[in-house]
Every structure is written in C-alpha cells, then in structure tokens.
mmCIF file of C-alpha atoms in Angstrom:
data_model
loop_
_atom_site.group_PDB
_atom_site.id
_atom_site.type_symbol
_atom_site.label_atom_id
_atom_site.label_comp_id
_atom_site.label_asym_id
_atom_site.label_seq_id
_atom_site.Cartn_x
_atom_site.Cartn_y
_atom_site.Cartn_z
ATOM 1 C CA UNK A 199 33.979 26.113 -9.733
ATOM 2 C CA UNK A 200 33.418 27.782 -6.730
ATOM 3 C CA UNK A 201 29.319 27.748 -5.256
ATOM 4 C CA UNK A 202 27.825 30.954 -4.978
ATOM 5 C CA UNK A 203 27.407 32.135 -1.864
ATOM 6 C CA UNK A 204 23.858 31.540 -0.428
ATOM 7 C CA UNK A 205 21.834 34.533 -0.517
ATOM 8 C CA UNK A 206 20.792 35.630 3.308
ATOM 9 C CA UNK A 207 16.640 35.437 3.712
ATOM 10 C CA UNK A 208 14.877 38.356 4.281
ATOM 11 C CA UNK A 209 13.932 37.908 7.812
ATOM 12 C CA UNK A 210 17.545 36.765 8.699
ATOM 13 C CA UNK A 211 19.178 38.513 11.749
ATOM 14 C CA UNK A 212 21.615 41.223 11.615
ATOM 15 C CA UNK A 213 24.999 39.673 11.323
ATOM 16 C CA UNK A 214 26.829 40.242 14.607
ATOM 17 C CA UNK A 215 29.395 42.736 13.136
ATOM 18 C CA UNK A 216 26.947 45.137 11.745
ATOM 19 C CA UNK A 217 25.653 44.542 15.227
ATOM 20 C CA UNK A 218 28.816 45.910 16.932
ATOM 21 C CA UNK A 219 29.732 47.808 14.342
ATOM 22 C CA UNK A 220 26.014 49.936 14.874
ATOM 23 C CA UNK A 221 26.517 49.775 18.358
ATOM 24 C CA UNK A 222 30.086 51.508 18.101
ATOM 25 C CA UNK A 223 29.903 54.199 15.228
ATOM 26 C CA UNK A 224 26.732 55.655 15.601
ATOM 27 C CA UNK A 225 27.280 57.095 19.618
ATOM 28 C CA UNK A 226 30.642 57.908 17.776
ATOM 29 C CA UNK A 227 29.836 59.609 15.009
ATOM 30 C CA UNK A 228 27.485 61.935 16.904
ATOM 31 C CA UNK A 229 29.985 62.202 19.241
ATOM 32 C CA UNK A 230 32.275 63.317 16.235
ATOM 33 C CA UNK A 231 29.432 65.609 15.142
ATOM 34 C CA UNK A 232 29.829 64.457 11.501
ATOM 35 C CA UNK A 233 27.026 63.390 9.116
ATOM 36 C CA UNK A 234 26.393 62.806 5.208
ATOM 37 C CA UNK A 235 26.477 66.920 4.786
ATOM 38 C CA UNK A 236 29.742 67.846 7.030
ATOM 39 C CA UNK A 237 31.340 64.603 5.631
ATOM 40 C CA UNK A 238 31.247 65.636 1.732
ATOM 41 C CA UNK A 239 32.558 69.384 2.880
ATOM 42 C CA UNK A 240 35.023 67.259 4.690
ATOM 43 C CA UNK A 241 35.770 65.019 1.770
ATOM 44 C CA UNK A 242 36.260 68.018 -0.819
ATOM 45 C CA UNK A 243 38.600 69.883 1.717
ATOM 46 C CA UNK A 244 40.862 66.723 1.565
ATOM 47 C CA UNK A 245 40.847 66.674 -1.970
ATOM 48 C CA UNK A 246 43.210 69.902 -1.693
ATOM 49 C CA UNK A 247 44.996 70.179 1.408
ATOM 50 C CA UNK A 248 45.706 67.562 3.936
ATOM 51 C CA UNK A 249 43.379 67.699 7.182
ATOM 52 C CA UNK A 250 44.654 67.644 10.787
ATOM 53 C CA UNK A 251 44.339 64.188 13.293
ATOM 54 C CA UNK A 252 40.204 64.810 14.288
ATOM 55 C CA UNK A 253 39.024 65.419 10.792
ATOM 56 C CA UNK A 254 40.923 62.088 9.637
ATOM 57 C CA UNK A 255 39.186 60.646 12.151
ATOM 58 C CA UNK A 256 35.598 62.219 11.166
ATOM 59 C CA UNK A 257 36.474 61.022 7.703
ATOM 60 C CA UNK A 258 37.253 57.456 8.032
ATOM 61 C CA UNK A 259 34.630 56.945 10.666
ATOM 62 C CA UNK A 260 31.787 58.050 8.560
ATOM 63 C CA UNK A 261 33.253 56.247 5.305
ATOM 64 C CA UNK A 262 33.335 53.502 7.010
ATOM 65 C CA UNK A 263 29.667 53.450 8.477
ATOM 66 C CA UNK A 264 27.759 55.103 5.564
ATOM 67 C CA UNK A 265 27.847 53.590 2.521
ATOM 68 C CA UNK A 266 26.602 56.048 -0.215
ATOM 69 C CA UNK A 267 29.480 59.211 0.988
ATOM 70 C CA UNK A 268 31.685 55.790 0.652
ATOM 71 C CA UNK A 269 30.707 55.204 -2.966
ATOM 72 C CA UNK A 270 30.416 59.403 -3.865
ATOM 73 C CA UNK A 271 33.667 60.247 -2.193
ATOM 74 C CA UNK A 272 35.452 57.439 -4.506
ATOM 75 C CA UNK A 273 33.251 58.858 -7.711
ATOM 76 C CA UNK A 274 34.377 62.387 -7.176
ATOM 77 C CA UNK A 275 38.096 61.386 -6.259
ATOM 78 C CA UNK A 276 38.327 59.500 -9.608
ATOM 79 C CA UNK A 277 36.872 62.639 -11.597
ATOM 80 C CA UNK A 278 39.321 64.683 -9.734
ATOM 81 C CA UNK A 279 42.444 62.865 -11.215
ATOM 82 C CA UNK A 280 40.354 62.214 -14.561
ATOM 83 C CA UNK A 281 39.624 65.974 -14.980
ATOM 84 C CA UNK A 282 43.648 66.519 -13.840
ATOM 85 C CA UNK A 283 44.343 64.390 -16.166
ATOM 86 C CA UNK A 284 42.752 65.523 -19.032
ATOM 87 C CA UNK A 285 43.364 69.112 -18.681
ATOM 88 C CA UNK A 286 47.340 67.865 -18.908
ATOM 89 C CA UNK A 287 46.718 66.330 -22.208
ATOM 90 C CA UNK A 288 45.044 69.190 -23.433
ATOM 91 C CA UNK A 289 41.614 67.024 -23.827
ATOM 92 C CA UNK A 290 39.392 69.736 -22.888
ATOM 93 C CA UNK A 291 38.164 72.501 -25.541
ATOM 94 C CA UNK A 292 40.019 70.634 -28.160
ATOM 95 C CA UNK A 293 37.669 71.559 -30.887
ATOM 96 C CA UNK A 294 38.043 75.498 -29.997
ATOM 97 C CA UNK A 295 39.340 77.131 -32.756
ATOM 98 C CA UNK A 296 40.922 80.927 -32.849
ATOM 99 C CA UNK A 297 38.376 83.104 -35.483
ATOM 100 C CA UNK A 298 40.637 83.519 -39.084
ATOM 101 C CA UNK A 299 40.660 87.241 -38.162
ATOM 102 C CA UNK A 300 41.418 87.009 -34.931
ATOM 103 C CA UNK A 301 44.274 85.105 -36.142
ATOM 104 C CA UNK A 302 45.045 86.966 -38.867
ATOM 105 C CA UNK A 303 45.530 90.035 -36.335
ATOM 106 C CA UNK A 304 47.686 87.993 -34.131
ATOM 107 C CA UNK A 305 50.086 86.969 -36.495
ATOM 108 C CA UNK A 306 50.251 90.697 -38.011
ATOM 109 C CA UNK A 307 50.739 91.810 -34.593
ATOM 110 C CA UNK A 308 53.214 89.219 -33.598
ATOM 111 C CA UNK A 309 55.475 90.026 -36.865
ATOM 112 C CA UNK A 310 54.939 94.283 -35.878
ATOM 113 C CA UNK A 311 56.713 93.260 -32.781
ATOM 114 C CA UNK A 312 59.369 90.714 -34.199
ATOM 115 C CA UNK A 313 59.985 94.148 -37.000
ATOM 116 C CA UNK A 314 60.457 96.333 -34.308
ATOM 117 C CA UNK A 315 62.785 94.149 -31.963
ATOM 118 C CA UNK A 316 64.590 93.423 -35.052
ATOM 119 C CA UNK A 317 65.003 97.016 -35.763
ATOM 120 C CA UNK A 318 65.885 98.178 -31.691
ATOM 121 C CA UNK A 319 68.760 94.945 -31.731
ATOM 122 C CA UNK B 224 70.780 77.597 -25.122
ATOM 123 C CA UNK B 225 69.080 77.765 -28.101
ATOM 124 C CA UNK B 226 69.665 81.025 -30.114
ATOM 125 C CA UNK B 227 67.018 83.394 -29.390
ATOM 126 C CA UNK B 228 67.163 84.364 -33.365
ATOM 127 C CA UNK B 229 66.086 81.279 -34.244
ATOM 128 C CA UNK B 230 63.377 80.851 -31.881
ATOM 129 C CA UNK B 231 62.363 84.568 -33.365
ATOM 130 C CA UNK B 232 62.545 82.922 -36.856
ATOM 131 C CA UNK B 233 60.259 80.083 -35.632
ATOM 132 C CA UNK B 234 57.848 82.112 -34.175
ATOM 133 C CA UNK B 235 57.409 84.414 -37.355
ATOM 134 C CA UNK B 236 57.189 81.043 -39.674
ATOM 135 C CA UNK B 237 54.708 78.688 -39.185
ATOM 136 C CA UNK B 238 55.094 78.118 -35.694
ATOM 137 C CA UNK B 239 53.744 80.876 -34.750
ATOM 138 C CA UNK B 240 49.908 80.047 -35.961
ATOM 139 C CA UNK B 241 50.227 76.025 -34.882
ATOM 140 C CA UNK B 242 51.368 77.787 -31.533
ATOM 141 C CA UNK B 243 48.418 80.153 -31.147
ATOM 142 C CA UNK B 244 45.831 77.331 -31.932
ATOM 143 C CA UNK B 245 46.978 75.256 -29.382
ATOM 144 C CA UNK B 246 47.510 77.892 -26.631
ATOM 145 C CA UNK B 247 43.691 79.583 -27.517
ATOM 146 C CA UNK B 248 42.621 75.792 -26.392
ATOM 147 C CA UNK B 249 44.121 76.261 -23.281
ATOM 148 C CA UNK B 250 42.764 79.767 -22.549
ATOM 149 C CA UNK B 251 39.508 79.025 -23.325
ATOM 150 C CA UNK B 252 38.804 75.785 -21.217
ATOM 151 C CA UNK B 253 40.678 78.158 -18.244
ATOM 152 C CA UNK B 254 38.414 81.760 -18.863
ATOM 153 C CA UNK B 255 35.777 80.590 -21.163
ATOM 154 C CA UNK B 256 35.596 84.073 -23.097
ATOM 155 C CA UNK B 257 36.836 84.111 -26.934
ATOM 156 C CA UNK B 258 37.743 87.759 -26.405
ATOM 157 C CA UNK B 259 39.578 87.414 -23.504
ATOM 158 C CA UNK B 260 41.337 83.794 -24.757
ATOM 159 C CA UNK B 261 42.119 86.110 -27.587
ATOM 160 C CA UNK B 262 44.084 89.094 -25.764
ATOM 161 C CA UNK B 263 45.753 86.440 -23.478
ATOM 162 C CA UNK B 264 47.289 84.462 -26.441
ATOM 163 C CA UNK B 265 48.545 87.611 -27.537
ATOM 164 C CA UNK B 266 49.762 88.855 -24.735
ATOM 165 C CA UNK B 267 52.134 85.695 -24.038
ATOM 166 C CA UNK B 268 52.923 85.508 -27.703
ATOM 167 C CA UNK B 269 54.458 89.163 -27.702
ATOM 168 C CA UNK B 270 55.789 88.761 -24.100
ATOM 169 C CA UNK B 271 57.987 85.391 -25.690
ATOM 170 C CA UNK B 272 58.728 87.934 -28.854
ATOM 171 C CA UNK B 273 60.400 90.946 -26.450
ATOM 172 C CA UNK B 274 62.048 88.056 -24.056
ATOM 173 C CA UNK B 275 62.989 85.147 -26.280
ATOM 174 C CA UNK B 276 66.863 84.790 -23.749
ATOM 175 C CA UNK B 277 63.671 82.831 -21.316
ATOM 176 C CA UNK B 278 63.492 79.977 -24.155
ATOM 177 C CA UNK B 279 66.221 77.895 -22.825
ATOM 178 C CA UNK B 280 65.417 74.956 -24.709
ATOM 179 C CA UNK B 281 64.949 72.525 -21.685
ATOM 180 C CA UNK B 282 61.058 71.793 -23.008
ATOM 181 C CA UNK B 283 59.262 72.053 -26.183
ATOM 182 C CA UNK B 284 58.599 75.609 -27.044
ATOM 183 C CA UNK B 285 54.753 74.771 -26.555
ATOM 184 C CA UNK B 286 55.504 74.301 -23.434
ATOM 185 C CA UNK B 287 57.238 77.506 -22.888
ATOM 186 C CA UNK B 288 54.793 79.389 -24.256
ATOM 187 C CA UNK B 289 51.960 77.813 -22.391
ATOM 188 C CA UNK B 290 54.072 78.449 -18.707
ATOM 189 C CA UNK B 291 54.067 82.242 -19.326
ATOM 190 C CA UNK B 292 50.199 82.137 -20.497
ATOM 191 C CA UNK B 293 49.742 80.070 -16.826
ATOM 192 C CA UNK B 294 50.780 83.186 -15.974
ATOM 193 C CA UNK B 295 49.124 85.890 -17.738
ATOM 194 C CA UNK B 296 45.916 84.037 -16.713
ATOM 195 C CA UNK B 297 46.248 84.342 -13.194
ATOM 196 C CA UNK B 298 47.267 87.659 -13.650
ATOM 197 C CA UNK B 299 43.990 88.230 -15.593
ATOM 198 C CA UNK B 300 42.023 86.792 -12.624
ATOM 199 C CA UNK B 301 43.394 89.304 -10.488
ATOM 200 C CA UNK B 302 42.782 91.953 -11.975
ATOM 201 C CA UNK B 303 39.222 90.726 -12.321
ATOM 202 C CA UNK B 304 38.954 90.281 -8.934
ATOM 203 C CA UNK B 305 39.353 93.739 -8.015
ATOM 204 C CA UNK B 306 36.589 94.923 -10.981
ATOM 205 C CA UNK B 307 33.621 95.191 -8.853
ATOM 206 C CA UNK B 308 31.521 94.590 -12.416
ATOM 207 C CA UNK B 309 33.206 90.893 -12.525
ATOM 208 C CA UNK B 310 31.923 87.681 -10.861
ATOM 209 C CA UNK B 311 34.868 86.934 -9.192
ATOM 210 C CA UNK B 312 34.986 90.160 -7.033
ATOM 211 C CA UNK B 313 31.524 88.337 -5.351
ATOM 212 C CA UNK B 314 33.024 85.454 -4.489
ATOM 213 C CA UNK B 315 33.647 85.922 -0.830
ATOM 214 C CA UNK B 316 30.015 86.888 -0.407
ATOM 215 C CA UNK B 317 29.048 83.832 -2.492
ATOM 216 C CA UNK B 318 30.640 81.832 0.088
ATOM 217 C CA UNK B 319 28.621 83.009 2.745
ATOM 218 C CA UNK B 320 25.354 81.085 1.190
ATOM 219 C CA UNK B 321 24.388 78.057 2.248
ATOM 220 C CA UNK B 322 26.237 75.546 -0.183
ATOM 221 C CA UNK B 323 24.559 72.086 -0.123
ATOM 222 C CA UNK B 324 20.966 72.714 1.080
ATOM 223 C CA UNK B 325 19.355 71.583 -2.040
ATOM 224 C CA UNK B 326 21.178 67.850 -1.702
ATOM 225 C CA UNK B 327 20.925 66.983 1.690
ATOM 226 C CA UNK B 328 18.061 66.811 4.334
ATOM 227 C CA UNK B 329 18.107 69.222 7.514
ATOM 228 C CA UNK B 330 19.163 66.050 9.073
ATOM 229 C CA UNK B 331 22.596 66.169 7.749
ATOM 230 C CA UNK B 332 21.443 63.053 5.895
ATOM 231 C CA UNK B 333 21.054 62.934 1.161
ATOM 232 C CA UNK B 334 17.819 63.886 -0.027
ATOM 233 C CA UNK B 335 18.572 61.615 -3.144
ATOM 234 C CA UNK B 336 20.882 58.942 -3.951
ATOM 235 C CA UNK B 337 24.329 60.758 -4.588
ATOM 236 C CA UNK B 338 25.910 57.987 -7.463
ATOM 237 C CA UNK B 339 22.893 56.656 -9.113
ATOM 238 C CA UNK B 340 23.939 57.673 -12.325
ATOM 239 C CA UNK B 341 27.591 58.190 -12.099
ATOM 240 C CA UNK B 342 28.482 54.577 -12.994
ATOM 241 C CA UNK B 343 30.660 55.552 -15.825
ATOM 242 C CA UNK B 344 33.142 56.786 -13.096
ATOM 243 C CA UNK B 345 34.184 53.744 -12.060
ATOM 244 C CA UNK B 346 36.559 53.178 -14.227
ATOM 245 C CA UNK B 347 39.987 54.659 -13.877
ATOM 246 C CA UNK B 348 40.806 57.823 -14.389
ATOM 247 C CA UNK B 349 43.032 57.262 -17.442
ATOM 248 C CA UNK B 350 39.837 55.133 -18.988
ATOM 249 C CA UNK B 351 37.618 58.417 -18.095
ATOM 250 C CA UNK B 352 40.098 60.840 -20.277
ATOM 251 C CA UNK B 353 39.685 58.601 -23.684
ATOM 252 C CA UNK B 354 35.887 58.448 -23.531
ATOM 253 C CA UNK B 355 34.772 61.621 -25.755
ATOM 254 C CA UNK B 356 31.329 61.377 -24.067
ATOM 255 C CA UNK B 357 32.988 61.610 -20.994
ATOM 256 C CA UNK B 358 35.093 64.861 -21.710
ATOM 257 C CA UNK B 359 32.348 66.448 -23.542
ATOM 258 C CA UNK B 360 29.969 65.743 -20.293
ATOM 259 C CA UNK B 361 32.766 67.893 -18.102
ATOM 260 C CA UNK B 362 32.874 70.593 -20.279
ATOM 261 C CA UNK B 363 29.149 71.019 -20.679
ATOM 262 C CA UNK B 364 28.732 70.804 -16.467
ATOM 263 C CA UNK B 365 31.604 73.183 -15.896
ATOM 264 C CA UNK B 366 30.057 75.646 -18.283
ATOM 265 C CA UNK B 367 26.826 75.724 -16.553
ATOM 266 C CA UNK B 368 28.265 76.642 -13.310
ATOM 267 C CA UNK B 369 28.311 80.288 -12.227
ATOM 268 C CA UNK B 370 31.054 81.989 -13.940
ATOM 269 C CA UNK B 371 32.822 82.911 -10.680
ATOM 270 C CA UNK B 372 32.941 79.184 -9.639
ATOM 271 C CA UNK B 373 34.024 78.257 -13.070
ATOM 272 C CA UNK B 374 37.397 79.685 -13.014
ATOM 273 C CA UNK B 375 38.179 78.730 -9.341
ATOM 274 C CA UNK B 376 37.346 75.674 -10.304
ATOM 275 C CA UNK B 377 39.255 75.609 -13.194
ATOM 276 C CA UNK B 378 42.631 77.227 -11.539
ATOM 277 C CA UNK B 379 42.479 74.329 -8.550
ATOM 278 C CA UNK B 380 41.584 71.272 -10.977
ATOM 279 C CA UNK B 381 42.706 71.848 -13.846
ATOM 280 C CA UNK B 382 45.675 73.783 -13.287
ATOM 281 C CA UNK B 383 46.106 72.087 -9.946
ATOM 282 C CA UNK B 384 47.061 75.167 -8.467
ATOM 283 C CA UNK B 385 47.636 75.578 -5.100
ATOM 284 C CA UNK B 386 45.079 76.786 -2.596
ATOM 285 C CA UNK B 387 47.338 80.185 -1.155
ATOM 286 C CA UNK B 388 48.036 80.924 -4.608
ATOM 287 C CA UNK B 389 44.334 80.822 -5.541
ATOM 288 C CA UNK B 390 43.142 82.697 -2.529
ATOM 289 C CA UNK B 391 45.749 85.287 -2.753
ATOM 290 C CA UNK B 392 44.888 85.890 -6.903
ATOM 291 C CA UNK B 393 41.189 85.934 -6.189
ATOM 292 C CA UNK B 394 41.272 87.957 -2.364
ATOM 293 C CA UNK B 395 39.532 85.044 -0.841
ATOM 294 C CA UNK B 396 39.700 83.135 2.741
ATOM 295 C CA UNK B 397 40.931 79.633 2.789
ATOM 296 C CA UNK B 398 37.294 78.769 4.526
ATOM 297 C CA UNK B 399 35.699 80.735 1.295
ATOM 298 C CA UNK B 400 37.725 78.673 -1.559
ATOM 299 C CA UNK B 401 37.163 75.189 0.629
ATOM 300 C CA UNK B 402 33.010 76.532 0.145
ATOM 301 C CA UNK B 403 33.685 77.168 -2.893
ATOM 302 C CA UNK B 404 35.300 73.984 -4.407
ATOM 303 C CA UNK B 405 32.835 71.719 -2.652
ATOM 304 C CA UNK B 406 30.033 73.817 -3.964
ATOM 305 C CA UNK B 407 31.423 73.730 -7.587
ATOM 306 C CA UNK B 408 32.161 70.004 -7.124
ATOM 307 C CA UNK B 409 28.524 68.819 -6.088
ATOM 308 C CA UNK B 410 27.458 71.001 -8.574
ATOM 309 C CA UNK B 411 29.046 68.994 -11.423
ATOM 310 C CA UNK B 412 28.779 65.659 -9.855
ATOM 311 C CA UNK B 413 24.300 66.325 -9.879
ATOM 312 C CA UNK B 414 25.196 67.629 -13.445
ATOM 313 C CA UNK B 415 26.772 64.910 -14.433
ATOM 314 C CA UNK B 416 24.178 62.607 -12.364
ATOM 315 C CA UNK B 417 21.264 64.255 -14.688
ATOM 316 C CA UNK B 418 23.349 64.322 -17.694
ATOM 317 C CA UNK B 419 23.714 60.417 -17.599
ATOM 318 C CA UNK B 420 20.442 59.705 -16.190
ATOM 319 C CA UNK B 421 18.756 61.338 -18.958
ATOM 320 C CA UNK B 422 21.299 59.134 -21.499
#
C-alpha cells in the first residue's frame, strides 16, 4: 500500500513553486487588470460565446492563481450542462399540469379548427 | 411524407390531450405564467391544425409540435419586449446596475466563500439531472429571480439559444445580455449556496 504523504508542518516554508509562481502571477495579473470580480464576468461571458486572445489569457491566468474562481467556475460550468441537460429531457416543471378546463377549451378549440379545415378542404 | 389527414386524425384523438400536457410543461418552465403557457399551447396546436403539409415525419410529432412552440415563445418575448408594462422592456436599464456588488469586496476580491455549499455539483452533469432534489433546487432558484432575468435566462440555458438571437428578440446589447446572464447566474449559484446550506 502506498504511505501517505507526510503532512507539511505549520511553520514549513513556502514551497519554491508557489514561490515563483507568487512572484510571476501577481505583477501579472495586475498587469492584466483582472481580479475575483472581472474574472467571474469573464467566466460567464465564456460560457456563451468564445472570447478573443487577451481575455483567454485573463482567464487562465487568474484560474490558475486563485483557487476559489477555480473551484466556482468548474461548479457553475457543470450546472450549465446539467441545467442543458435537463431542460432536453424535459426534467424541469414535470409535475405542471394544464387546468381540466383549460384543457377542456383546448381540445374544443382544437376540434372547431380541425371542423372548419375539414369543411374549407 | 406522412398524410397530413392522418396526422389531423391523430391530433383530434387522443393525441391531441397527451400532446398538450407535455408541451404546457415546456411553456411553463420557459414563461412561468399558466395563462400565457395556456394561449401558447394553443396557439402552436392550431398553427400544426391549419399547416399539418410541415409534419414531414422525420421526428416524433412531439417534437414537431414543440419546434413551432420554440417559436411562438420567442415570438411572445418580443412582443413583450416592446410592452413598456412588461419586465423585459427594462432590461437594458437593468443592465446598467451594478451586478455583483453584494458578492465581492471593493477590492475585486469574494466577500464569502463562493462553493461552500455547492458540493452536490461535483458530480457530473448527467448525475445532477437524476437527483429530484437537485432539479427541484433549480426550479425554485430560477423562480425567485426577477422575472425579466428569468426568461433570458431561460431562452440562453435552457433553450441554448444563441446570444444575437436573444438580443435581437429582447432589443438588448450584447454587453447588456453578457450583464445579464452573469447576474442571473450568481444569482442562482448564492441560491443554491443557501438552499443547501440550510439542508
């Protein structure tokens, strides 16, 4: 079985990529002028047209760095294609139900028009 | 082609009820209004009834029926958008309001932890559509957005529509739907957050 890996002390020192990796995307992002707020607007905009080579950028910079737009922007993606998905099946408002006289006026007016097309061919 | 008597002949028998039920489901999770589901059903019913040569027989006839009330829907939201009296004629100045300044700090930075909450989305999509809790959570969120953002909302995600088509029906910008759909989108997502929190 393979050991679990040893859990890192309080007090240990930043690992040396989140070292470089701090050192890199923060000037960057500001340089990108994107944060938490611009990067959700960002993230909904992609869900429904495709965004040109600087926003990519923006994008996967700031998903890469910050880790809770990284866990919402999955979230929402997957209830996008859930909520796509369920309004194909016909999953939402399944329990609405036409009033009986509402459908009894349907149908009446449904077989007026059938009578009357009959009639005119 | 199928003969357009028969399809006449289906549509007077039972067909035409089983038909109704299942396209009053889809207007009402699109408009949300049992008068206006009502007069849409019956509108595409009686528009199949004078046309039935369009029933080619390529798809179920549930299917036919439900591609010309696609139709008469967005036709309905247009014609809402232009009534002054309806939310959707506001949209464009709803847009203009700052979207997002209850869930994030002036810093550009969340005033709350944005998933905490939402772990029942991790699972895949087609998991999320058999869970009954999880359906019935969407439809309670959606409902409690403003009614304007409702059926954008509904036309882009649900009917997957696409965004010219959506601004041109509703007389928005681009910039206002994009506002608009991130707005209705957060919106659901702290919905569901307090929905499930509260669990």
């Amino acid at each position: 079985m393979k050991p679990l890996p040893k859990r890192r002390a309080a007090d240990a020192p930043t690992p040396w990529a989140y070292r470089v990796v701090g050192a890199w995307m923060v000037p960057l992002e500001r340089l990108l002028g994107i944060d938490c707020r611009s990067f959700t607007r960002l993230a909904s905009r992609r869900m429904d047209e495709p965004s040109g080579l600087r926003d990519r950028l923006r994008y996967h910079v700031h998903r890469l760095t910050c880790v809770l737009c990284r866990g919402q922007d999955a979230r929402l993606r997957r209830l996008h294609d859930a909520i796509g998905l369920a309004a194909r099946e016909q999953r939402f408002d399944a329990d609405a139900a036409m009033p009986e006289d509402a459908r009894h006026r349907l149908r009446q007016r449904v077989l007026d028009e059938l009578a009357k097309s009959t009639d005119d061919g | 082609m199928p003969d357009p008597d028969s399809l006449l002949v289906r549509l007077a028998g039972e067909d035409l009820l089983a038909e109704a039920d299942a396209l009053y489901r889809y207007a009402m999770s699109r408009v949300r209004d049992h008068d206006v589901a009502e007069d849409l059903v019956q509108e595409t019913l009686l528009a199949a009834v004078r046309n039935p040569d369009g029933f080619e027989g390529r798809s179920r006839l549930g299917t036919w029926l439900t591609g010309i009330l696609r139709n008469k829907i967005l036709d309905h939201f247009r014609a809402a958008a232009r009534d002054r009296r309806d939310p959707l004629s506001s949209l464009e100045a709803q847009a203009a309001h700052d979207p997002d300044g209850e869930w994030f700090t002036p810093a550009g930075q969340w005033a709350a932890h944005p998933v905490v909450g939402l772990e029942a989305l991790d699972a895949s999509p087609h998991e999320l559509v058999e869970r009954a809790e999880v359906i019935a959570a969407i439809e309670d969120c959606v409902s409690r957005m403003p009614r304007g953002l409702q059926r954008i909302f509904a036309l882009r995600e649900f009917d997957d529509r696409d965004t010219d088509e959506i601004c041109e029906a509703v007389g928005i910008t681009r910039g206002s739907l994009a506002v608009l759909l991130h707005r209705s989108r957060q919106l659901l997502r702290a919905c569901l957050q307090r929905h499930w929190r509260m669990a």
